[in-house]
Amino acid sequence: MDAILLQILNGFDKGSAYALIALGLTLIFGTLGVVNFAHGALFMLGAFCAVAVNKLLSLDIVTLSETQTTAWGTPLEIRTPYAEVWFGEIGSVLVDYSVPLSILVAIPVMLIIGVVMERGLIKHFYKRPHAEQILVTFGLAIVLQEIIKAWFGANPIPQPAPGSLRGMIDFGAAVGFEAGSVVYPLWRLVYFLFAFVIIGAVFAFLQFTTLGMVIRAGMADRETVGLLGIDIDKRFTLVFGIAAVVAGLAGVMYTPILSPDYHLGMDFLVLSFVVVVVGGMGSLSGAVLAGFLLGILQSFASMNEIKQVIPGIDQIIIYLVAVVVLLARPRGLLGRKGVMES
Amino acid sequence: MIEKTSPRADRILLLAFVAAVLLGPILLAPFGAGYPDLLQKFAIFGIFAIGFNILFGLTGYLSFGHAAFLGVGSYAAVWSFKLLSMNVVPAVIFAVIVAGLFSAVIGYISLRRSGIYFSILTLAFAQMSYNLAYSVLTPITNGETGLQITLGDPRVLDSVSNDGGLPVTNLFGLAMNQTWETALLGMTLHFNAGFYFCALLLIAAFYISMRIFRSPFGMMLRAVKSNQNRMSYTGLNIRPYMLSAFMISGMYAGLAGGLLAATDPLAGAERMQWTASGEVVLMTILGGAGTLIGPVLGAGIIKYAENVFSSFNDQILAGFFDFLPDSLASALVWAASAFVGDGWQLTLGIIFMVIVTFLPGGLMEGVNRIRKWHEQRQRGNDLSSCSAKPAE
């Protein structure tokens, strides 16, 4: 039982990332009708917001030590981050919490990137075939990842979680199992909770605000909403911005789990497309459900007991599920009629 | 959209194509692309793109998993080298057959859906093949290391030539890495056996693709692209046509994969990754999907960029700009170095976005537009000289 619980927990952090990216993707599908192959790149850009903030905060001043020397007899170099020089104790906390702090930076940055992308490029592709949308956004994804590679290099850049959130948590003891039976990294739980909050916020925004209502109406029938005298284009630009922010935040918080590198986006893109298709194109709840489902399935498939019975299943389970779902239920798990069907 | 064609125009196009391919080592030498390695890649990826175009250009079905067939073809060819002989002919035949069977299975399942769903299905299958080739199928694919020929291979047909070194691939005794070098106008020309083997197959591939484009079968595929529903309402079952097109393009990809192994007997799983599938899509689109010559052109440009742009370093760039004042030249070198060398993919991405945005028909559409504009201008001149057109 505790083994199963552990696998479910294991599935949550990956599932959360899948769900968050897929949520944005399907929001864009549903409203704008655009197949955005650059969405993985947005996830990667978010992750690199965290890298950039961390780099900025840990910019340091080098002083030579008066008491300590190196093995060669020269004075030891001591590096002190500017943040500590200027703010003392608070400064070192700032450096420690650089990943969660990056959220504050990532929100405006991703919003701007999203809006610029939509106004500058995507809006010209609303009426063009899906194949061309795929191709142009694929080109954009290449450009974005090459820019990141030029600035940050090709190697993964590890981002530490804050010290207080770095350790393991005895999850088993908390839910009434034997102590030490389910031990789990704390940051992964944080990621899951974070994803939960973001998903909840997006749903609440769509459900309870007037703007959200207009967007949902636009998803159902764009033309009619336009005929009601609502400037739907402006709303849809915002939708794209929101999707970019969601993908970016998912990337920021994922950095302590997986060190970001320039092809992080492409790696997650394929998987998140599969998630969207399994969930049902244009269905927000489908994307979230499929994201968690596939994340959990993947973590079960990577259990040794299962790998021994069906070797290699952990590598292909997601694609296998996608093929089966597509063939059995073409609209996906929670797909609606008429979305992306031509 | 049916372009005006005539058997005569086709014959001229074919002749020009044959001449251009056979004279490749001479024509491309001034551009620094006349060396065997790159010429072989031009021919091989030309075949790959021609095959992809038969599916995408004619039917509009965008497959994102074609690299899988390329990889399968490579593995099949290397296995033929290991088990049968180092002769390339059985290897290539074997590669085409295996890729054809493989694409029949994947096509049969994927073609149940269309549009974006088809793209995702092919992508899923290709990623599955890639992951399996990397992990579980290691006995067949040799996992991360990639499949190579070794001295211990059985090679039942020609195990005699064991002189210590690894045997080279050959065509009935003609080694694929055999190269004749001559000097012409200060350039060194390389005439490579491997390239000419690939070139002949490229010409054959081009000819077959031309026949398919002009055949009733090709018309049927175009009809599927323009309106699938109407096709179904006329009582036609389009499934067999689509499956044939998918298989043909899969066999082309297998042929390309087999040739990759024939010129360099090594097969790795990274050939099957989805970004490799993306590359062939780029080639076809860049040159012009649905045109005969476009995919070859696109493949040539992308492989040229990959091999030549990526080798540019700051020194070569400085050579370009050395006629400018120093400060301006170094600024230009700095700006340009972002787009070449390691950054050549950035250039590729930008070119690609520009092409898709402004010239969705690819470079061939650009050529056609210029030609049309030219014709119209000429006709305009003719008209102005004769009397006014009668009203209808």
XYZ file of C-alpha atoms in Angstrom:
734
model
C 0.000 0.000 0.000
C 2.738 2.436 0.920
C 4.590 1.486 -2.266
C 1.544 2.475 -4.273
C 1.232 5.736 -2.360
C 4.878 6.468 -3.061
C 4.407 5.915 -6.793
C 1.351 8.137 -6.830
C 3.347 10.842 -5.088
C 6.191 10.303 -7.529
C 3.786 10.781 -10.375
C 2.523 14.053 -8.956
C 5.476 16.298 -9.665
C 5.894 15.170 -13.254
C 2.148 15.092 -13.653
C 1.925 18.630 -12.289
C 4.404 19.874 -14.856
C 2.582 18.055 -17.668
C -0.753 19.374 -16.445
C 0.440 22.978 -16.223
C 1.970 23.014 -19.703
C -0.972 21.165 -21.181
C -3.382 23.554 -19.471
C -1.820 26.504 -21.265
C -1.621 24.629 -24.544
C -5.226 23.623 -24.492
C -6.307 27.113 -23.412
C -4.641 28.400 -26.575
C -6.153 25.624 -28.692
C -9.586 26.179 -27.350
C -9.667 29.939 -27.667
C -7.355 30.861 -30.502
C -7.431 27.598 -32.440
C -3.671 27.730 -32.706
C -1.366 24.738 -32.355
C 1.514 26.261 -30.435
C 4.700 24.226 -30.826
C 6.578 26.996 -29.018
C 4.791 26.269 -25.763
C 7.576 24.040 -24.489
C 9.942 26.922 -25.178
C 7.827 29.091 -22.872
C 8.272 26.501 -20.126
C 12.006 26.630 -20.745
C 12.027 30.444 -20.713
C 10.335 30.349 -17.322
C 12.998 28.004 -16.031
C 15.679 30.357 -17.285
C 13.963 33.275 -15.511
C 14.870 31.394 -12.337
C 18.417 30.892 -13.585
C 18.770 34.580 -14.412
C 17.385 35.718 -11.048
C 19.696 33.324 -9.250
C 22.655 34.615 -11.235
C 21.736 38.221 -10.473
C 21.216 37.619 -6.770
C 24.432 35.690 -6.379
C 26.623 38.198 -8.195
C 29.484 38.460 -5.790
C 32.389 40.569 -4.672
C 35.781 38.901 -4.291
C 37.928 39.796 -1.286
C 41.192 38.292 -0.206
C 41.193 36.692 3.193
C 43.661 38.092 5.753
C 43.853 35.005 7.903
C 43.312 31.999 5.634
C 45.649 30.965 2.840
C 45.364 28.390 0.120
C 47.679 25.418 -0.192
C 49.901 27.565 -2.425
C 50.376 30.184 0.275
C 48.403 32.915 -1.460
C 45.505 34.519 0.417
C 42.210 32.679 0.018
C 39.614 34.373 -2.145
C 36.332 34.880 -0.390
C 33.235 35.462 -2.457
C 30.425 37.399 -0.855
C 27.227 38.021 -2.807
C 26.324 41.689 -3.179
C 22.963 40.871 -1.698
C 24.705 39.928 1.534
C 26.995 42.943 1.444
C 24.035 45.265 1.074
C 21.306 43.566 3.100
C 23.232 41.346 5.509
C 21.166 38.452 6.867
C 18.166 39.252 4.691
C 20.463 39.175 1.696
C 21.551 35.599 2.249
C 17.930 34.580 2.703
C 17.184 36.307 -0.598
C 19.865 34.246 -2.334
C 18.595 31.102 -0.683
C 15.025 31.736 -1.828
C 15.956 32.746 -5.359
C 13.771 30.100 -7.006
C 10.468 31.050 -5.344
C 11.422 34.727 -5.663
C 11.841 34.312 -9.401
C 8.078 33.903 -9.613
C 7.761 37.653 -9.047
C 10.057 38.278 -11.993
C 8.668 35.519 -14.172
C 5.055 36.724 -14.075
C 5.625 40.106 -15.780
C 8.360 38.751 -18.033
C 6.284 35.831 -19.276
C 3.220 38.016 -19.671
C 5.181 40.406 -21.882
C 6.717 37.563 -23.868
C 3.298 36.006 -24.349
C 1.640 39.233 -25.461
C 4.474 40.155 -27.805
C 4.441 36.663 -29.284
C 0.701 36.748 -29.881
C 0.611 40.274 -31.323
C 3.798 39.883 -33.311
C 3.409 36.422 -34.762
C 0.538 34.201 -33.719
C -2.267 36.597 -34.659
C -1.260 36.379 -38.307
C -1.774 32.622 -38.224
C -5.339 32.337 -36.894
C -6.824 31.732 -40.303
C -4.002 29.645 -41.716
C -3.848 25.842 -41.791
C -2.764 23.997 -38.658
C 0.277 22.639 -40.476
C 1.567 26.178 -41.000
C 0.875 27.102 -37.378
C 2.832 24.068 -36.250
C 5.694 24.942 -38.556
C 6.035 28.607 -37.671
C 5.841 27.979 -33.933
C 8.332 25.133 -34.328
C 10.679 27.629 -35.999
C 10.084 30.054 -33.132
C 10.866 27.316 -30.620
C 14.191 26.682 -32.353
C 15.008 30.390 -32.298
C 14.155 30.748 -28.599
C 16.173 27.729 -27.585
C 19.156 28.880 -29.625
C 19.052 32.309 -27.996
C 19.031 30.660 -24.578
C 21.887 28.407 -25.646
C 23.894 31.422 -26.778
C 23.384 33.212 -23.465
C 23.477 30.452 -20.928
C 25.535 27.790 -22.666
C 24.584 24.233 -23.452
C 25.097 22.656 -20.040
C 22.346 22.151 -17.469
C 22.462 24.770 -14.709
C 21.380 23.317 -11.365
C 19.115 25.520 -9.258
C 19.031 24.715 -5.549
C 15.752 24.737 -3.690
C 15.649 26.944 -0.586
C 17.520 25.303 2.284
C 14.452 24.854 4.462
C 12.574 23.102 1.632
C 15.442 20.976 0.430
C 15.226 17.886 2.594
C 12.982 14.874 2.710
C 9.672 14.624 4.483
C 8.306 11.546 6.169
C 5.006 11.576 4.346
C 4.071 8.080 5.542
C 4.061 9.093 9.178
C 1.899 12.124 8.389
C -0.887 10.054 6.823
C -0.838 7.225 9.339
C 1.538 4.678 7.825
C 4.581 3.314 9.513
C 7.165 6.025 10.097
C 9.817 6.055 7.381
C 7.753 3.994 4.930
C 7.044 6.842 2.509
C 9.856 9.372 2.538
C 9.562 12.032 -0.114
C 11.515 15.116 -1.182
C 9.869 18.190 0.275
C 10.291 20.383 -2.795
C 8.292 17.959 -4.925
C 5.382 18.332 -2.562
C 5.816 22.089 -2.781
C 5.692 21.794 -6.558
C 2.520 19.787 -6.424
C 0.848 22.265 -4.083
C 2.025 25.115 -6.275
C 0.577 23.455 -9.380
C -2.645 22.858 -7.485
C -2.868 26.559 -6.608
C -2.104 27.689 -10.168
C -4.598 25.294 -11.715
C -7.174 26.374 -9.161
C -6.465 30.036 -9.911
C -6.872 29.542 -13.667
C -10.132 27.683 -13.208
C -11.424 30.258 -10.712
C -10.485 33.042 -13.091
C -12.382 31.412 -15.947
C -15.328 30.456 -13.758
C -15.941 33.452 -11.544
C -14.746 36.590 -13.341
C -16.539 38.412 -16.104
C -13.451 38.313 -18.247
C -13.212 34.576 -17.705
C -16.818 34.200 -18.713
C -16.187 36.087 -21.939
C -13.206 33.870 -22.664
C -15.223 30.729 -22.062
C -17.907 32.083 -24.331
C -15.220 32.757 -26.902
C -14.049 29.186 -26.623
C -17.548 27.991 -27.335
C -18.302 30.356 -30.188
C -15.870 33.034 -31.140
C -17.956 34.684 -33.837
C -21.050 35.230 -31.740
C -19.057 36.791 -28.932
C -17.483 39.123 -31.452
C -20.928 40.024 -32.780
C -22.000 41.029 -29.281
C -19.641 43.937 -29.559
C -16.894 42.495 -27.401
C -13.365 43.094 -28.601
C -12.507 39.425 -28.460
C -9.052 39.877 -29.979
C -7.854 41.849 -26.980
C -9.171 39.165 -24.626
C -7.486 36.459 -26.592
C -4.161 38.242 -26.434
C -4.591 38.138 -22.682
C -5.398 34.424 -22.850
C -2.138 33.836 -24.629
C -0.350 35.890 -22.007
C -1.947 33.865 -19.212
C -0.988 30.603 -20.902
C 2.575 31.859 -21.199
C 2.632 32.813 -17.523
C 1.303 29.402 -16.477
C 3.931 27.623 -18.578
C 6.639 29.965 -17.311
C 5.753 29.494 -13.646
C 5.672 25.746 -14.156
C 9.202 26.090 -15.504
C 10.435 28.318 -12.675
C 9.353 25.976 -9.930
C 10.529 22.872 -11.792
C 14.176 23.992 -11.826
C 15.164 22.413 -8.464
C 13.716 19.092 -9.673
C 15.411 19.067 -13.066
C 18.359 21.334 -13.876
C 17.276 23.456 -16.826
C 19.122 23.356 -20.120
C 18.278 24.764 -23.526
C 16.372 21.770 -24.850
C 14.187 21.403 -21.779
C 11.338 22.894 -23.796
C 11.525 20.417 -26.658
C 11.676 17.536 -24.170
C 8.482 18.591 -22.458
C 6.720 19.794 -25.594
C 6.139 16.377 -27.113
C 4.900 14.974 -23.841
C 2.571 17.874 -23.204
C 1.076 17.536 -26.677
C 0.418 13.919 -25.950
C -1.188 14.984 -22.684
C -3.428 17.476 -24.455
C -4.510 14.924 -27.008
C -5.212 12.283 -24.380
C -7.171 14.773 -22.306
C -9.166 15.969 -25.273
C -8.236 19.001 -27.280
C -9.688 22.202 -25.932
C -10.767 20.588 -22.669
C -9.100 22.284 -19.710
C -10.132 19.733 -17.118
C -9.135 16.991 -19.553
C -5.632 18.416 -19.790
C -5.246 18.518 -16.015
C -6.689 15.050 -15.552
C -4.551 13.542 -18.315
C -1.455 15.332 -17.029
C -1.721 13.773 -13.588
C -2.885 10.435 -14.955
C 0.048 10.099 -17.325
C 2.507 11.324 -14.712
C 1.296 8.687 -12.261
C 1.207 5.959 -14.925
C 4.754 6.821 -15.872
C 5.966 6.544 -12.293
C 4.223 3.188 -11.885
C 5.760 1.972 -15.126
C 9.218 2.846 -13.862
C 8.821 0.583 -10.816
C 11.316 -2.240 -10.947
C 8.636 -4.894 -10.423
C 6.800 -3.748 -13.530
C 9.902 -3.168 -15.605
C 10.935 -6.762 -14.994
C 7.653 -8.057 -16.395
C 7.472 -5.689 -19.376
C 10.937 -4.298 -20.111
C 11.063 -0.801 -21.510
C 7.489 -0.010 -20.558
C 8.613 3.040 -18.582
C 9.985 4.609 -21.762
C 6.907 4.205 -23.888
C 3.936 4.048 -21.549
C 2.826 7.611 -22.305
C 2.941 7.163 -26.052
C 1.266 3.794 -25.770
C -1.580 5.304 -23.774
C -1.836 8.124 -26.300
C -2.136 5.701 -29.208
C -4.754 3.606 -27.452
C -6.784 6.631 -26.385
C -6.611 8.234 -29.817
C -7.808 5.082 -31.493
C -10.497 4.230 -28.970
C -11.727 7.718 -28.113
C -10.634 10.082 -30.873
C -11.739 13.120 -28.893
C -9.665 12.214 -25.895
C -10.873 11.530 -22.379
C -12.915 14.684 -21.844
C -12.889 16.105 -25.360
C -15.863 17.981 -26.691
C -17.411 17.557 -30.063
C -16.264 19.800 -32.871
C -12.973 20.988 -31.418
C -10.114 20.637 -33.894
C -12.141 18.363 -36.111
C -12.242 19.239 -39.731
C -4.037 24.066 -57.438
C -2.811 22.216 -60.458
C 0.216 23.596 -62.187
C 0.490 23.542 -65.924
C 2.621 20.626 -66.986
C 3.542 18.951 -70.207
C 5.566 15.825 -70.894
C 8.105 17.994 -72.638
C 8.605 20.319 -69.681
C 8.959 17.274 -67.452
C 11.580 15.793 -69.701
C 13.569 19.030 -69.640
C 13.261 19.215 -65.856
C 14.432 15.628 -65.510
C 17.383 16.172 -67.817
C 18.382 19.331 -65.995
C 18.079 17.505 -62.691
C 20.219 14.596 -63.894
C 22.853 16.969 -65.212
C 22.895 19.024 -62.024
C 23.192 15.952 -59.797
C 25.889 14.251 -61.846
C 27.911 17.447 -62.120
C 27.390 18.107 -58.405
C 31.055 17.782 -57.442
C 31.968 20.428 -60.029
C 29.029 22.784 -59.521
C 29.279 22.835 -55.730
C 33.056 23.029 -55.419
C 33.143 26.860 -55.653
C 30.754 27.048 -52.669
C 33.004 24.921 -50.499
C 30.492 22.091 -50.643
C 32.238 19.832 -53.130
C 33.624 17.316 -50.674
C 32.286 13.743 -50.642
C 30.832 13.755 -47.140
C 28.548 16.692 -47.798
C 27.676 15.647 -51.350
C 26.533 12.292 -50.040
C 24.389 14.029 -47.441
C 22.814 16.233 -50.133
C 21.834 13.177 -52.142
C 20.651 11.123 -49.174
C 18.567 13.820 -47.544
C 17.292 14.775 -50.978
C 15.849 11.272 -51.245
C 14.431 11.522 -47.734
C 12.736 14.838 -48.512
C 11.392 13.635 -51.886
C 9.793 10.715 -50.081
C 8.360 12.888 -47.344
C 6.956 15.171 -50.002
C 5.012 12.314 -51.587
C 3.054 12.062 -48.360
C 2.946 15.670 -47.145
C 3.077 17.538 -50.438
C 0.388 15.507 -52.139
C -1.977 14.571 -49.323
C -1.306 17.302 -46.773
C -0.885 14.724 -43.973
C 1.890 16.113 -41.779
C 3.864 13.233 -40.325
C 6.132 14.100 -37.432
C 7.616 10.653 -37.196
C 9.377 10.007 -40.459
C 12.800 9.853 -38.854
C 11.740 6.500 -37.419
C 11.783 4.996 -40.911
C 15.164 6.541 -41.598
C 16.501 4.954 -38.432
C 14.938 1.576 -39.167
C 16.466 1.651 -42.642
C 19.880 2.378 -41.155
C 19.642 -0.457 -38.672
C 18.471 -2.862 -41.366
C 21.361 -1.915 -43.630
C 23.961 -2.302 -40.903
C 22.526 -5.702 -40.035
C 22.824 -6.677 -43.659
C 26.492 -5.634 -43.558
C 26.993 -7.661 -40.407
C 25.211 -10.803 -41.499
C 25.365 -10.983 -45.280
C 28.133 -9.030 -46.923
C 29.626 -5.569 -47.180
C 27.960 -5.127 -50.546
C 25.617 -2.134 -50.482
C 23.015 -3.556 -52.860
C 21.491 -6.143 -50.494
C 21.813 -3.644 -47.649
C 19.808 -0.997 -49.468
C 17.185 -3.473 -50.646
C 16.869 -4.845 -47.148
C 16.563 -1.317 -45.715
C 13.762 -0.419 -48.117
C 11.835 -3.604 -47.425
C 12.091 -3.364 -43.650
C 11.175 0.331 -43.641
C 8.259 -0.437 -45.942
C 6.887 -3.106 -43.612
C 7.422 -0.890 -40.594
C 5.648 2.033 -42.232
C 2.798 -0.244 -43.266
C 2.123 -1.074 -39.622
C 2.450 2.509 -38.374
C 0.553 3.917 -41.316
C -2.276 1.428 -40.891
C -2.852 2.657 -37.347
C -2.009 6.357 -37.727
C -4.105 6.904 -40.829
C -7.257 6.243 -38.861
C -7.005 9.854 -37.784
C -6.298 12.987 -39.739
C -5.002 16.486 -39.133
C -3.227 17.213 -35.884
C -4.226 13.824 -34.479
C -2.342 12.113 -37.280
C 0.726 14.250 -36.547
C 0.607 13.344 -32.864
C 0.113 9.642 -33.598
C 3.107 9.471 -35.911
C 5.093 11.482 -33.387
C 4.125 9.072 -30.628
C 5.142 6.043 -32.686
C 8.460 7.587 -33.624
C 9.239 8.507 -30.020
C 8.346 4.977 -28.970
C 10.721 3.558 -31.573
C 13.420 5.976 -30.479
C 13.066 5.133 -26.797
C 12.922 1.413 -27.487
C 15.975 1.581 -29.742
C 17.787 3.274 -26.899
C 16.804 0.881 -24.141
C 15.054 -2.448 -24.538
C 16.024 -3.290 -28.077
C 19.717 -3.027 -27.253
C 20.380 -6.566 -28.578
C 19.242 -5.335 -32.000
C 20.256 -1.685 -31.887
C 23.221 -1.713 -29.517
C 21.580 1.051 -27.453
C 23.431 4.287 -26.900
C 26.631 3.188 -28.591
C 24.927 2.607 -31.886
C 25.161 -0.370 -34.172
C 28.556 -0.838 -35.806
C 30.254 -3.487 -37.897
C 32.933 -5.488 -36.144
C 35.577 -7.971 -37.175
C 33.700 -10.791 -35.492
C 30.592 -10.455 -37.671
C 29.626 -13.609 -39.566
C 29.193 -11.973 -43.020
C 28.268 -15.281 -44.631
C 28.780 -14.127 -48.210
C 32.185 -12.448 -48.049
C 33.945 -13.352 -44.850
C 37.203 -13.933 -46.756
C 38.519 -10.392 -46.786
C 39.865 -10.457 -43.270
C 43.122 -8.549 -43.323
C 42.919 -7.106 -39.851
C 41.147 -3.813 -40.624
C 37.424 -3.275 -40.687
C 36.047 -3.947 -44.167
C 34.560 -1.032 -46.096
C 31.205 -0.987 -47.788
C 31.412 -1.690 -51.489
C 29.419 -2.081 -54.660
C 30.567 -5.406 -56.128
C 34.145 -4.583 -55.187
C 34.040 -0.823 -55.777
C 34.708 0.684 -52.359
C 32.218 3.355 -51.333
C 34.957 5.594 -49.966
C 36.904 5.468 -53.234
C 37.572 9.037 -54.363
C 39.281 10.418 -57.461
C 40.677 13.883 -57.084
C 41.456 16.235 -59.939
C 42.312 19.906 -60.057
C 40.234 22.338 -62.097
C 40.620 26.126 -62.129
C 42.465 25.995 -58.839
C 39.783 23.912 -57.104
C 40.177 20.320 -56.064
C 37.327 18.209 -57.355
C 36.365 15.019 -55.575
C 34.570 12.310 -57.492
C 33.440 9.840 -54.897
C 32.000 6.396 -55.557
C 29.625 6.630 -52.605
C 28.243 9.930 -53.844
C 27.602 8.575 -57.336
C 25.835 5.547 -55.923
C 23.589 7.861 -53.886
C 23.222 10.221 -56.842
C 21.948 7.485 -59.159
C 19.412 6.453 -56.550
C 18.463 10.114 -56.055
C 17.801 10.406 -59.786
C 15.758 7.219 -59.710
C 13.865 8.507 -56.676
C 13.201 11.802 -58.417
C 11.983 10.060 -61.559
C 9.619 7.814 -59.593
C 8.300 10.793 -57.657
C 7.692 12.591 -60.958
C 5.776 9.603 -62.295
C 3.720 9.479 -59.109
C 2.937 13.189 -59.303
C 1.677 12.815 -62.860
C -0.212 9.561 -62.363
C -3.898 9.049 -61.573
C -2.716 7.836 -58.176
C -1.072 11.217 -57.601
C -4.261 12.985 -58.673
C -6.174 10.896 -56.175
C -3.828 11.957 -53.412
C -4.224 15.595 -54.385
C -7.955 15.147 -54.291
C -7.641 13.856 -50.727
C -5.746 17.018 -49.854
C -8.242 19.380 -51.392
C -11.365 17.793 -49.964
C -11.432 14.504 -48.205
C -15.129 14.535 -47.466
C -16.054 15.017 -51.076
C -13.856 12.063 -51.944
C -15.655 9.904 -49.438
C -19.076 11.040 -50.679
C -18.232 9.929 -54.184
C -17.999 6.451 -52.728
C -14.265 6.149 -52.803
C -12.364 4.433 -50.067
C -9.334 6.646 -49.626
C -7.658 4.453 -47.009
C -5.714 2.217 -49.457
C -4.471 5.253 -51.364
C -3.308 6.940 -48.201
C -1.648 3.816 -46.918
C 0.202 3.356 -50.210
C 1.409 6.947 -50.107
C 2.514 6.517 -46.502
C 4.347 3.307 -47.335
C 6.039 4.774 -50.378
C 7.318 7.703 -48.377
C 8.374 5.339 -45.602
C 10.335 3.282 -48.139
C 12.027 6.415 -49.432
C 13.019 7.216 -45.857
C 14.275 3.661 -45.423
C 16.308 4.001 -48.606
C 17.837 7.207 -47.282
C 18.606 5.506 -43.986
C 20.154 2.556 -45.796
C 22.340 4.904 -47.817
C 23.441 6.708 -44.660
C 24.651 3.344 -43.425
C 26.129 2.475 -46.815
C 28.357 5.538 -46.834
C 29.196 5.225 -43.151
C 28.288 1.846 -41.647
C 26.933 3.068 -38.337
C 23.373 3.404 -37.060
C 22.365 5.246 -33.920
C 19.065 5.887 -32.203
C 19.429 9.671 -32.382
C 18.567 9.405 -36.066
C 15.036 8.563 -34.947
C 14.483 11.446 -32.564
C 11.516 13.674 -33.286
C 13.690 16.689 -33.988
C 15.161 14.675 -36.862
C 11.618 14.253 -38.173
C 11.203 17.985 -37.795
C 14.257 18.494 -39.950
C 12.794 16.733 -42.965
C 9.617 18.752 -42.538
C 11.734 21.897 -42.595
C 13.523 20.753 -45.734
C 10.302 20.064 -47.594
C 8.616 23.280 -46.524
C 11.676 25.410 -47.161
C 12.016 24.170 -50.720
C 8.323 24.000 -51.403
C 5.975 21.179 -50.442
C 4.084 19.687 -53.325
C 6.656 20.677 -55.922
C 8.981 18.204 -57.556
C 12.281 19.953 -57.143
C 11.581 21.891 -53.951
C 12.330 19.171 -51.377
C 15.726 18.421 -52.921
C 16.504 22.118 -52.901
C 15.411 22.463 -49.278
C 17.444 19.434 -48.222
C 20.483 20.873 -49.980
C 20.134 24.268 -48.347
C 19.638 22.906 -44.838
C 22.487 20.413 -45.080
C 24.683 23.139 -46.572
C 23.826 25.478 -43.708
C 24.405 22.731 -41.174
C 27.827 21.793 -42.528
C 29.202 25.030 -43.908
C 27.661 27.781 -41.744
C 28.401 25.808 -38.635
C 32.085 25.643 -39.519
C 32.408 29.425 -39.802
C 34.372 30.873 -36.931
C 35.330 34.426 -36.033
C 38.441 34.311 -38.164
C 36.590 33.444 -41.341
C 34.029 36.146 -40.532
C 36.792 38.664 -39.957
C 38.022 37.751 -43.415
C 34.610 38.695 -44.845
C 34.526 42.103 -43.229
C 38.184 43.079 -43.430
C 37.496 45.773 -46.017
C 35.603 47.756 -43.366
C 37.103 49.976 -40.660
C 38.305 47.952 -37.700
C 35.679 48.927 -35.139
C 32.798 48.393 -37.569
C 34.278 45.103 -38.736
C 34.648 43.731 -35.223
C 31.099 44.796 -34.387
C 29.824 43.019 -37.484
C 31.863 39.929 -36.690
C 30.413 39.890 -33.198
C 26.857 40.270 -34.535
C 27.303 37.705 -37.283
C 29.003 35.142 -35.092
C 25.716 34.635 -33.254
C 24.224 33.296 -36.482
C 26.963 30.974 -37.677
C 29.145 28.388 -36.003
C 27.272 26.932 -33.053
C 24.430 29.335 -33.695
C 23.633 28.201 -37.221
C 20.350 26.730 -36.013
C 19.287 30.214 -35.009
C 19.679 31.262 -38.640
C 17.773 28.181 -39.680
C 14.918 28.944 -37.280
C 14.671 32.539 -38.475
C 14.794 31.637 -42.177
C 12.170 29.045 -41.521
C 9.804 31.442 -39.745
C 10.212 34.000 -42.499
C 9.534 31.391 -45.183
C 6.422 29.993 -43.498
C 5.089 33.483 -42.809
C 5.677 35.173 -46.125
C 6.205 32.357 -48.596
C 4.170 29.346 -47.431
C 4.828 27.625 -50.733
C 8.550 27.635 -50.054
C 11.347 28.772 -52.298
C 9.710 27.238 -55.369
C 6.713 29.510 -54.859
C 9.120 32.418 -54.793
C 10.614 31.281 -58.078
C 7.160 30.859 -59.595
C 6.069 34.294 -58.412
C 9.091 35.889 -60.016
C 8.473 33.960 -63.218
C 4.801 34.932 -63.270
C 5.628 38.559 -62.593
C 8.141 38.471 -65.421
C 5.657 36.854 -67.826
C 2.981 39.350 -66.906
C 5.306 42.233 -67.552
C 6.193 40.825 -70.924
C 2.582 40.246 -71.774
C 1.855 43.783 -70.638
C 4.419 45.030 -73.145
C 2.844 42.910 -75.871
C -0.634 44.143 -75.065
C 0.286 47.775 -75.094
C 1.557 47.390 -78.610
C -1.630 45.884 -80.013
C -5.124 47.281 -80.101
C -7.514 47.413 -77.150
C -9.091 44.150 -75.995
C -12.638 43.690 -77.246
C -15.292 43.791 -74.565
C -16.895 40.501 -73.667
